[in-house]
Amino acid sequence: MKLHYPWGKPPEAMDVLWRCEAKRYSVVIDPDADRYGVSPPRLEMHWYQVNRRTPKGAWIGGKFVRLTAHKKWACNTEDDALESFKASKRRQIAILSGNLQRAERELALTDPNYVELYL
C-alpha cells in the first residue's frame, strides 16, 4: 500500500486532523481527438490544521468535525483515518452488493421459468 501526501507532511507540532481518500484524476489520452480518460485510483492522505478543539470535536477551517461520532469526516491520527476509510469502503460494498442482489432478483421476475420461493 502506498499513501500519497499531496500537501506534504504537516509542520512539526501543528495540531492536525487526517482524512484518507481514494482519488482519480482526469488525463488527456489524445488532445487532437479530444479524448480523455481517468487515472488509476490512488490513496491520498490529507491533513487539516485544527483551529480550535472542543470536548466533542474540532474546528478545521469553517467546518466542525465531530470526533466522538461513529462516522468521522477526519481523524486524530493517520492510522485512524486509514481505518475509517476501510470501514467506509466495506460499508459501501455491502450496500452496493445488496442493491445488486435486489436488482438480480427483480430481473429474474421477467424469466418465464422463474419460480418464486418464499424462504
Tab-separated table of N, CA, C and O in Angstrom:
chain	number	residue	atom	x	y	z
A	1	MET	N	0.850	-1.169	0.000
A	1	MET	CA	0.000	0.000	0.000
A	1	MET	C	0.897	1.233	0.000
A	1	MET	O	1.806	1.345	0.796
A	2	LYS	N	0.603	2.140	-0.910
A	2	LYS	CA	1.374	3.370	-0.987
A	2	LYS	C	0.433	4.544	-0.748
A	2	LYS	O	-0.552	4.709	-1.469
A	3	LEU	N	0.749	5.337	0.233
A	3	LEU	CA	-0.012	6.553	0.522
A	3	LEU	C	0.678	7.739	-0.126
A	3	LEU	O	1.900	7.854	-0.091
A	4	HIS	N	-0.113	8.622	-0.692
A	4	HIS	CA	0.406	9.850	-1.279
A	4	HIS	C	0.010	11.018	-0.381
A	4	HIS	O	-1.098	11.044	0.153
A	5	TYR	N	0.900	11.965	-0.236
A	5	TYR	CA	0.660	13.154	0.569
A	5	TYR	C	0.719	14.370	-0.358
A	5	TYR	O	1.775	14.983	-0.512
A	6	PRO	N	-0.421	14.720	-0.990
A	6	PRO	CA	-0.385	15.806	-1.974
A	6	PRO	C	0.018	17.150	-1.371
A	6	PRO	O	0.543	18.001	-2.074
A	7	TRP	N	-0.215	17.353	-0.093
A	7	TRP	CA	0.159	18.614	0.559
A	7	TRP	C	1.453	18.462	1.350
A	7	TRP	O	1.817	19.347	2.108
A	8	GLY	N	2.123	17.340	1.214
A	8	GLY	CA	3.316	17.082	2.010
A	8	GLY	C	2.926	16.731	3.437
A	8	GLY	O	1.761	16.503	3.755
A	9	LYS	N	3.918	16.670	4.298
A	9	LYS	CA	3.666	16.393	5.718
A	9	LYS	C	3.400	17.712	6.434
A	9	LYS	O	3.937	18.755	6.044
A	10	PRO	N	2.597	17.691	7.498
A	10	PRO	CA	2.342	18.948	8.218
A	10	PRO	C	3.580	19.392	9.003
A	10	PRO	O	4.429	18.563	9.341
A	11	PRO	N	3.670	20.683	9.285
A	11	PRO	CA	4.785	21.161	10.110
A	11	PRO	C	4.771	20.501	11.486
A	11	PRO	O	3.709	20.150	12.015
A	12	GLU	N	5.954	20.313	12.048
A	12	GLU	CA	6.074	19.714	13.382
A	12	GLU	C	5.276	20.525	14.399
A	12	GLU	O	5.204	21.747	14.308
A	13	ALA	N	4.679	19.860	15.340
A	13	ALA	CA	3.943	20.443	16.464
A	13	ALA	C	2.647	21.138	16.040
A	13	ALA	O	2.012	21.772	16.865
A	14	MET	N	2.247	21.039	14.777
A	14	MET	CA	0.965	21.606	14.357
A	14	MET	C	-0.127	20.597	14.678
A	14	MET	O	0.021	19.410	14.406
A	15	ASP	N	-1.211	21.067	15.265
A	15	ASP	CA	-2.355	20.219	15.586
A	15	ASP	C	-3.154	20.020	14.297
A	15	ASP	O	-3.638	20.994	13.703
A	16	VAL	N	-3.269	18.760	13.862
A	16	VAL	CA	-3.949	18.469	12.600
A	16	VAL	C	-4.906	17.295	12.760
A	16	VAL	O	-4.787	16.500	13.693
A	17	LEU	N	-5.859	17.220	11.836
A	17	LEU	CA	-6.708	16.049	11.663
A	17	LEU	C	-6.399	15.466	10.298
A	17	LEU	O	-5.973	16.178	9.381
A	18	TRP	N	-6.626	14.165	10.171
A	18	TRP	CA	-6.267	13.441	8.953
A	18	TRP	C	-7.500	12.869	8.273
A	18	TRP	O	-8.450	12.449	8.927
A	19	ARG	N	-7.454	12.818	6.929
A	19	ARG	CA	-8.510	12.196	6.134
A	19	ARG	C	-7.852	11.441	4.988
A	19	ARG	O	-7.011	11.982	4.269
A	20	CYS	N	-8.267	10.191	4.791
A	20	CYS	CA	-7.750	9.352	3.707
A	20	CYS	C	-8.841	9.234	2.642
A	20	CYS	O	-10.009	8.990	2.970
A	21	GLU	N	-8.451	9.415	1.381
A	21	GLU	CA	-9.398	9.323	0.278
A	21	GLU	C	-8.759	8.602	-0.907
A	21	GLU	O	-7.547	8.682	-1.097
A	22	ALA	N	-9.581	7.922	-1.692
A	22	ALA	CA	-9.130	7.358	-2.965
A	22	ALA	C	-9.432	8.394	-4.029
A	22	ALA	O	-10.564	8.874	-4.135
A	23	LYS	N	-8.434	8.759	-4.805
A	23	LYS	CA	-8.598	9.819	-5.812
A	23	LYS	C	-8.266	9.287	-7.193
A	23	LYS	O	-7.382	8.460	-7.368
A	24	ARG	N	-8.984	9.784	-8.176
A	24	ARG	CA	-8.712	9.546	-9.595
A	24	ARG	C	-8.664	10.916	-10.245
A	24	ARG	O	-9.382	11.818	-9.837
A	25	TYR	N	-7.828	11.034	-11.259
A	25	TYR	CA	-7.687	12.319	-11.929
A	25	TYR	C	-7.927	12.162	-13.419
A	25	TYR	O	-7.635	11.121	-14.010
A	26	SER	N	-8.436	13.209	-14.026
A	26	SER	CA	-8.652	13.229	-15.464
A	26	SER	C	-7.299	13.292	-16.164
A	26	SER	O	-6.399	14.002	-15.730
A	27	VAL	N	-7.170	12.506	-17.229
A	27	VAL	CA	-5.938	12.509	-18.018
A	27	VAL	C	-6.301	12.672	-19.496
A	27	VAL	O	-7.360	12.232	-19.941
A	28	VAL	N	-5.432	13.323	-20.230
A	28	VAL	CA	-5.628	13.509	-21.665
A	28	VAL	C	-5.047	12.291	-22.382
A	28	VAL	O	-3.871	11.975	-22.224
A	29	ILE	N	-5.869	11.603	-23.150
A	29	ILE	CA	-5.411	10.446	-23.921
A	29	ILE	C	-4.923	10.911	-25.291
A	29	ILE	O	-3.851	10.536	-25.732
A	30	ASP	N	-5.742	11.722	-25.945
A	30	ASP	CA	-5.379	12.234	-27.275
A	30	ASP	C	-5.958	13.642	-27.422
A	30	ASP	O	-7.165	13.801	-27.656
A	31	PRO	N	-5.111	14.672	-27.272
A	31	PRO	CA	-5.645	16.035	-27.342
A	31	PRO	C	-6.194	16.400	-28.724
A	31	PRO	O	-7.120	17.193	-28.830
A	32	ASP	N	-5.640	15.800	-29.767
A	32	ASP	CA	-6.132	16.108	-31.114
A	32	ASP	C	-7.535	15.559	-31.343
A	32	ASP	O	-8.337	16.169	-32.048
A	33	ALA	N	-7.833	14.412	-30.770
A	33	ALA	CA	-9.156	13.794	-30.919
A	33	ALA	C	-10.082	14.178	-29.775
A	33	ALA	O	-11.208	13.705	-29.696
A	34	ASP	N	-9.591	15.029	-28.859
A	34	ASP	CA	-10.384	15.459	-27.710
A	34	ASP	C	-10.864	14.255	-26.890
A	34	ASP	O	-12.030	14.154	-26.523
A	35	ARG	N	-9.924	13.307	-26.629
A	35	ARG	CA	-10.237	12.103	-25.850
A	35	ARG	C	-9.586	12.205	-24.482
A	35	ARG	O	-8.403	12.524	-24.366
A	36	TYR	N	-10.376	11.893	-23.463
A	36	TYR	CA	-9.906	11.969	-22.087
A	36	TYR	C	-10.169	10.647	-21.389
A	36	TYR	O	-11.026	9.875	-21.790
A	37	GLY	N	-9.449	10.397	-20.330
A	37	GLY	CA	-9.630	9.193	-19.540
A	37	GLY	C	-9.483	9.528	-18.068
A	37	GLY	O	-9.465	10.696	-17.670
A	38	VAL	N	-9.359	8.483	-17.281
A	38	VAL	CA	-9.243	8.640	-15.835
A	38	VAL	C	-8.037	7.834	-15.368
A	38	VAL	O	-7.815	6.709	-15.824
A	39	SER	N	-7.281	8.417	-14.455
A	39	SER	CA	-6.106	7.736	-13.921
A	39	SER	C	-6.544	6.594	-13.007
A	39	SER	O	-7.681	6.575	-12.531
A	40	PRO	N	-5.651	5.644	-12.735
A	40	PRO	CA	-5.967	4.620	-11.732
A	40	PRO	C	-6.131	5.282	-10.363
A	40	PRO	O	-5.573	6.352	-10.120
A	41	PRO	N	-6.886	4.664	-9.468
A	41	PRO	CA	-7.063	5.285	-8.145
A	41	PRO	C	-5.769	5.230	-7.332
A	41	PRO	O	-4.942	4.344	-7.515
A	42	ARG	N	-5.622	6.204	-6.451
A	42	ARG	CA	-4.507	6.179	-5.505
A	42	ARG	C	-5.010	6.702	-4.171
A	42	ARG	O	-5.953	7.499	-4.112
A	43	LEU	N	-4.391	6.200	-3.106
A	43	LEU	CA	-4.766	6.637	-1.763
A	43	LEU	C	-4.032	7.927	-1.428
A	43	LEU	O	-2.810	7.984	-1.514
A	44	GLU	N	-4.795	8.932	-1.032
A	44	GLU	CA	-4.204	10.203	-0.640
A	44	GLU	C	-4.548	10.497	0.811
A	44	GLU	O	-5.688	10.325	1.236
A	45	MET	N	-3.544	10.927	1.557
A	45	MET	CA	-3.721	11.294	2.955
A	45	MET	C	-3.597	12.819	3.045
A	45	MET	O	-2.571	13.392	2.710
A	46	HIS	N	-4.694	13.429	3.455
A	46	HIS	CA	-4.739	14.888	3.596
A	46	HIS	C	-4.748	15.260	5.070
A	46	HIS	O	-5.348	14.555	5.886
A	47	TRP	N	-4.114	16.365	5.397
A	47	TRP	CA	-4.161	16.875	6.762
A	47	TRP	C	-4.806	18.252	6.760
A	47	TRP	O	-4.741	18.982	5.773
A	48	TYR	N	-5.469	18.555	7.864
A	48	TYR	CA	-6.177	19.824	8.025
A	48	TYR	C	-5.782	20.417	9.369
A	48	TYR	O	-5.866	19.740	10.394
A	49	GLN	N	-5.373	21.669	9.349
A	49	GLN	CA	-4.961	22.331	10.586
A	49	GLN	C	-6.177	22.563	11.476
A	49	GLN	O	-7.215	23.052	11.022
A	50	VAL	N	-6.026	22.216	12.752
A	50	VAL	CA	-7.094	22.407	13.727
A	50	VAL	C	-7.010	23.842	14.233
A	50	VAL	O	-5.963	24.286	14.723
A	51	ASN	N	-8.120	24.565	14.129
A	51	ASN	CA	-8.174	25.933	14.636
A	51	ASN	C	-8.506	25.951	16.122
A	51	ASN	O	-7.969	26.760	16.875
A	52	ARG	N	-9.423	25.042	16.521
A	52	ARG	CA	-9.846	25.004	17.915
A	52	ARG	C	-10.442	23.635	18.200
A	52	ARG	O	-11.139	23.073	17.368
A	53	ARG	N	-10.151	23.095	19.377
A	53	ARG	CA	-10.724	21.811	19.811
A	53	ARG	C	-11.772	22.061	20.885
A	53	ARG	O	-11.663	22.993	21.666
A	54	THR	N	-12.771	21.177	20.899
A	54	THR	CA	-13.799	21.188	21.930
A	54	THR	C	-13.855	19.778	22.509
A	54	THR	O	-13.214	18.865	21.969
A	55	PRO	N	-14.619	19.556	23.568
A	55	PRO	CA	-14.721	18.189	24.100
A	55	PRO	C	-15.310	17.189	23.104
A	55	PRO	O	-15.054	15.994	23.186
A	56	LYS	N	-16.094	17.650	22.128
A	56	LYS	CA	-16.757	16.751	21.174
A	56	LYS	C	-16.087	16.695	19.807
A	56	LYS	O	-16.383	15.808	19.018
A	57	GLY	N	-15.205	17.636	19.497
A	57	GLY	CA	-14.628	17.636	18.167
A	57	GLY	C	-13.622	18.754	17.968
A	57	GLY	O	-13.004	19.223	18.919
A	58	ALA	N	-13.502	19.188	16.714
A	58	ALA	CA	-12.515	20.221	16.384
A	58	ALA	C	-13.008	21.034	15.196
A	58	ALA	O	-13.742	20.533	14.339
A	59	TRP	N	-12.570	22.287	15.153
A	59	TRP	CA	-12.853	23.181	14.032
A	59	TRP	C	-11.661	23.176	13.091
A	59	TRP	O	-10.533	23.421	13.509
A	60	ILE	N	-11.909	22.871	11.827
A	60	ILE	CA	-10.867	22.962	10.798
A	60	ILE	C	-11.429	23.860	9.714
A	60	ILE	O	-12.441	23.538	9.093
A	61	GLY	N	-10.793	24.997	9.497
A	61	GLY	CA	-11.357	25.973	8.573
A	61	GLY	C	-12.699	26.417	9.123
A	61	GLY	O	-12.816	26.757	10.286
A	62	GLY	N	-13.737	26.386	8.333
A	62	GLY	CA	-15.076	26.729	8.807
A	62	GLY	C	-15.924	25.512	9.071
A	62	GLY	O	-17.137	25.607	9.180
A	63	LYS	N	-15.311	24.347	9.201
A	63	LYS	CA	-16.044	23.089	9.348
A	63	LYS	C	-15.795	22.500	10.734
A	63	LYS	O	-14.665	22.436	11.202
A	64	PHE	N	-16.880	22.044	11.373
A	64	PHE	CA	-16.758	21.353	12.655
A	64	PHE	C	-16.756	19.860	12.408
A	64	PHE	O	-17.646	19.333	11.740
A	65	VAL	N	-15.750	19.171	12.923
A	65	VAL	CA	-15.618	17.721	12.771
A	65	VAL	C	-15.878	17.077	14.127
A	65	VAL	O	-15.156	17.349	15.091
A	66	ARG	N	-16.901	16.230	14.180
A	66	ARG	CA	-17.210	15.523	15.432
A	66	ARG	C	-16.262	14.342	15.574
A	66	ARG	O	-16.241	13.435	14.750
A	67	LEU	N	-15.469	14.345	16.636
A	67	LEU	CA	-14.501	13.273	16.866
A	67	LEU	C	-15.043	12.184	17.782
A	67	LEU	O	-14.402	11.163	17.965
A	68	THR	N	-16.242	12.397	18.320
A	68	THR	CA	-16.864	11.374	19.163
A	68	THR	C	-17.891	10.561	18.372
A	68	THR	O	-18.451	9.614	18.891
A	69	ALA	N	-18.126	10.929	17.117
A	69	ALA	CA	-19.120	10.243	16.283
A	69	ALA	C	-18.567	8.909	15.794
A	69	ALA	O	-17.357	8.696	15.744
A	70	HIS	N	-19.478	8.027	15.402
A	70	HIS	CA	-19.063	6.735	14.845
A	70	HIS	C	-18.420	6.938	13.469
A	70	HIS	O	-17.391	6.357	13.170
A	71	LYS	N	-19.068	7.770	12.651
A	71	LYS	CA	-18.509	8.101	11.339
A	71	LYS	C	-17.875	9.484	11.440
A	71	LYS	O	-18.550	10.454	11.730
A	72	LYS	N	-16.596	9.549	11.171
A	72	LYS	CA	-15.872	10.810	11.285
A	72	LYS	C	-15.428	11.278	9.901
A	72	LYS	O	-14.981	10.486	9.092
A	73	TRP	N	-15.497	12.580	9.669
A	73	TRP	CA	-15.010	13.123	8.410
A	73	TRP	C	-13.489	13.152	8.408
A	73	TRP	O	-12.855	12.984	7.372
A	74	ALA	N	-12.885	13.364	9.562
A	74	ALA	CA	-11.428	13.366	9.712
A	74	ALA	C	-11.105	12.778	11.076
A	74	ALA	O	-11.954	12.738	11.963
A	75	CYS	N	-9.864	12.321	11.245
A	75	CYS	CA	-9.459	11.607	12.466
A	75	CYS	C	-8.194	12.214	13.055
A	75	CYS	O	-7.463	12.952	12.395
A	76	ASN	N	-7.920	11.839	14.302
A	76	ASN	CA	-6.756	12.367	15.001
A	76	ASN	C	-5.424	11.836	14.476
A	76	ASN	O	-4.422	12.523	14.558
A	77	THR	N	-5.422	10.605	13.966
A	77	THR	CA	-4.163	10.010	13.506
A	77	THR	C	-4.320	9.478	12.088
A	77	THR	O	-5.433	9.220	11.616
A	78	GLU	N	-3.197	9.272	11.425
A	78	GLU	CA	-3.210	8.705	10.085
A	78	GLU	C	-3.766	7.283	10.105
A	78	GLU	O	-4.521	6.892	9.211
A	79	ASP	N	-3.396	6.499	11.117
A	79	ASP	CA	-3.900	5.124	11.219
A	79	ASP	C	-5.413	5.104	11.380
A	79	ASP	O	-6.101	4.282	10.760
A	80	ASP	N	-5.945	5.997	12.209
A	80	ASP	CA	-7.398	6.074	12.387
A	80	ASP	C	-8.082	6.493	11.080
A	80	ASP	O	-9.152	5.984	10.748
A	81	ALA	N	-7.468	7.419	10.346
A	81	ALA	CA	-8.037	7.865	9.072
A	81	ALA	C	-8.068	6.711	8.073
A	81	ALA	O	-9.047	6.538	7.335
A	82	LEU	N	-7.021	5.901	8.048
A	82	LEU	CA	-6.974	4.753	7.144
A	82	LEU	C	-8.035	3.716	7.527
A	82	LEU	O	-8.737	3.175	6.667
A	83	GLU	N	-8.183	3.449	8.823
A	83	GLU	CA	-9.216	2.505	9.280
A	83	GLU	C	-10.609	3.024	8.974
A	83	GLU	O	-11.498	2.264	8.596
A	84	SER	N	-10.816	4.323	9.129
A	84	SER	CA	-12.107	4.931	8.802
A	84	SER	C	-12.411	4.787	7.312
A	84	SER	O	-13.543	4.490	6.921
A	85	PHE	N	-11.404	4.975	6.472
A	85	PHE	CA	-11.561	4.805	5.028
A	85	PHE	C	-11.948	3.362	4.710
A	85	PHE	O	-12.873	3.108	3.926
A	86	LYS	N	-11.247	2.402	5.315
A	86	LYS	CA	-11.553	0.984	5.074
A	86	LYS	C	-12.976	0.641	5.496
A	86	LYS	O	-13.696	-0.050	4.768
A	87	ALA	N	-13.389	1.114	6.669
A	87	ALA	CA	-14.738	0.842	7.155
A	87	ALA	C	-15.780	1.441	6.212
A	87	ALA	O	-16.804	0.816	5.912
A	88	SER	N	-15.514	2.630	5.706
A	88	SER	CA	-16.426	3.284	4.781
A	88	SER	C	-16.558	2.481	3.490
A	88	SER	O	-17.666	2.294	2.963
A	89	LYS	N	-15.459	1.993	2.964
A	89	LYS	CA	-15.489	1.226	1.716
A	89	LYS	C	-16.153	-0.135	1.924
A	89	LYS	O	-16.866	-0.625	1.042
A	90	ARG	N	-15.932	-0.756	3.083
A	90	ARG	CA	-16.618	-2.033	3.375
A	90	ARG	C	-18.127	-1.825	3.412
A	90	ARG	O	-18.895	-2.634	2.896
A	91	ARG	N	-18.555	-0.734	4.029
A	91	ARG	CA	-19.983	-0.433	4.109
A	91	ARG	C	-20.542	-0.149	2.711
A	91	ARG	O	-21.631	-0.598	2.361
A	92	GLN	N	-19.789	0.604	1.913
A	92	GLN	CA	-20.213	0.886	0.540
A	92	GLN	C	-20.374	-0.405	-0.252
A	92	GLN	O	-21.358	-0.573	-0.992
A	93	ILE	N	-19.444	-1.327	-0.103
A	93	ILE	CA	-19.522	-2.621	-0.796
A	93	ILE	C	-20.755	-3.396	-0.349
A	93	ILE	O	-21.466	-3.984	-1.167
A	94	ALA	N	-21.041	-3.400	0.954
A	94	ALA	CA	-22.207	-4.114	1.467
A	94	ALA	C	-23.497	-3.522	0.901
A	94	ALA	O	-24.410	-4.263	0.480
A	95	ILE	N	-23.583	-2.210	0.851
A	95	ILE	CA	-24.784	-1.556	0.316
A	95	ILE	C	-24.938	-1.863	-1.166
A	95	ILE	O	-26.024	-2.239	-1.628
A	96	LEU	N	-23.859	-1.722	-1.925
A	96	LEU	CA	-23.942	-1.965	-3.369
A	96	LEU	C	-24.199	-3.441	-3.678
A	96	LEU	O	-24.910	-3.757	-4.640
A	97	SER	N	-23.655	-4.355	-2.875
A	97	SER	CA	-23.930	-5.783	-3.064
A	97	SER	C	-25.409	-6.076	-2.837
A	97	SER	O	-26.025	-6.846	-3.583
A	98	GLY	N	-25.974	-5.460	-1.822
A	98	GLY	CA	-27.408	-5.623	-1.567
A	98	GLY	C	-28.244	-5.093	-2.719
A	98	GLY	O	-29.228	-5.719	-3.129
A	99	ASN	N	-27.854	-3.942	-3.255
A	99	ASN	CA	-28.569	-3.382	-4.408
A	99	ASN	C	-28.464	-4.297	-5.618
A	99	ASN	O	-29.440	-4.484	-6.355
A	100	LEU	N	-27.287	-4.865	-5.855
A	100	LEU	CA	-27.093	-5.782	-6.977
A	100	LEU	C	-27.966	-7.028	-6.815
A	100	LEU	O	-28.632	-7.460	-7.768
A	101	GLN	N	-27.988	-7.605	-5.619
A	101	GLN	CA	-28.804	-8.802	-5.385
A	101	GLN	C	-30.288	-8.504	-5.595
A	101	GLN	O	-31.013	-9.302	-6.188
A	102	ARG	N	-30.739	-7.332	-5.121
A	102	ARG	CA	-32.138	-6.963	-5.303
A	102	ARG	C	-32.458	-6.809	-6.792
A	102	ARG	O	-33.480	-7.298	-7.279
A	103	ALA	N	-31.561	-6.161	-7.553
A	103	ALA	CA	-31.778	-5.982	-8.991
A	103	ALA	C	-31.804	-7.324	-9.712
A	103	ALA	O	-32.614	-7.536	-10.625
A	104	GLU	N	-30.928	-8.241	-9.328
A	104	GLU	CA	-30.914	-9.571	-9.951
A	104	GLU	C	-32.204	-10.324	-9.666
A	104	GLU	O	-32.754	-10.989	-10.555
A	105	ARG	N	-32.720	-10.233	-8.427
A	105	ARG	CA	-33.989	-10.899	-8.087
A	105	ARG	C	-35.144	-10.303	-8.888
A	105	ARG	O	-36.024	-11.018	-9.356
A	106	GLU	N	-35.126	-8.973	-9.042
A	106	GLU	CA	-36.194	-8.323	-9.791
A	106	GLU	C	-36.114	-8.666	-11.279
A	106	GLU	O	-37.141	-8.857	-11.928
A	107	LEU	N	-34.905	-8.745	-11.817
A	107	LEU	CA	-34.742	-9.143	-13.214
A	107	LEU	C	-35.218	-10.581	-13.421
A	107	LEU	O	-35.816	-10.908	-14.448
A	108	ALA	N	-34.991	-11.436	-12.437
A	108	ALA	CA	-35.418	-12.832	-12.543
A	108	ALA	C	-36.936	-12.942	-12.676
A	108	ALA	O	-37.443	-13.923	-13.230
A	109	LEU	N	-37.681	-11.943	-12.230
A	109	LEU	CA	-39.139	-11.965	-12.361
A	109	LEU	C	-39.576	-11.977	-13.822
A	109	LEU	O	-40.683	-12.409	-14.141
A	110	THR	N	-38.706	-11.525	-14.715
A	110	THR	CA	-39.056	-11.490	-16.144
A	110	THR	C	-38.818	-12.822	-16.837
A	110	THR	O	-39.243	-13.011	-17.972
A	111	ASP	N	-38.160	-13.757	-16.173
A	111	ASP	CA	-37.869	-15.073	-16.744
A	111	ASP	C	-39.136	-15.930	-16.684
A	111	ASP	O	-39.714	-16.113	-15.617
A	112	PRO	N	-39.588	-16.475	-17.826
A	112	PRO	CA	-40.808	-17.294	-17.812
A	112	PRO	C	-40.664	-18.559	-16.968
A	112	PRO	O	-41.659	-19.114	-16.518
A	113	ASN	N	-39.448	-19.015	-16.759
A	113	ASN	CA	-39.237	-20.223	-15.952
A	113	ASN	C	-38.992	-19.899	-14.484
A	113	ASN	O	-38.662	-20.785	-13.705
A	114	TYR	N	-39.154	-18.651	-14.115
A	114	TYR	CA	-38.898	-18.230	-12.742
A	114	TYR	C	-39.908	-18.851	-11.790
A	114	TYR	O	-41.110	-18.851	-12.052
A	115	VAL	N	-39.414	-19.401	-10.701
A	115	VAL	CA	-40.251	-19.955	-9.662
A	115	VAL	C	-39.982	-19.150	-8.397
A	115	VAL	O	-38.850	-19.084	-7.919
A	116	GLU	N	-41.034	-18.548	-7.873
A	116	GLU	CA	-40.868	-17.722	-6.674
A	116	GLU	C	-40.816	-18.616	-5.451
A	116	GLU	O	-41.692	-19.447	-5.229
A	117	LEU	N	-39.790	-18.444	-4.662
A	117	LEU	CA	-39.635	-19.208	-3.425
A	117	LEU	C	-39.740	-18.255	-2.251
A	117	LEU	O	-39.175	-17.187	-2.248
A	118	TYR	N	-40.459	-18.664	-1.271
A	118	TYR	CA	-40.588	-17.870	-0.050
A	118	TYR	C	-39.753	-18.554	1.017
A	118	TYR	O	-40.118	-19.602	1.537
A	119	LEU	N	-38.596	-18.021	1.269
A	119	LEU	CA	-37.713	-18.619	2.273
A	119	LEU	C	-37.654	-17.749	3.501
A	119	LEU	O	-37.659	-16.597	3.502
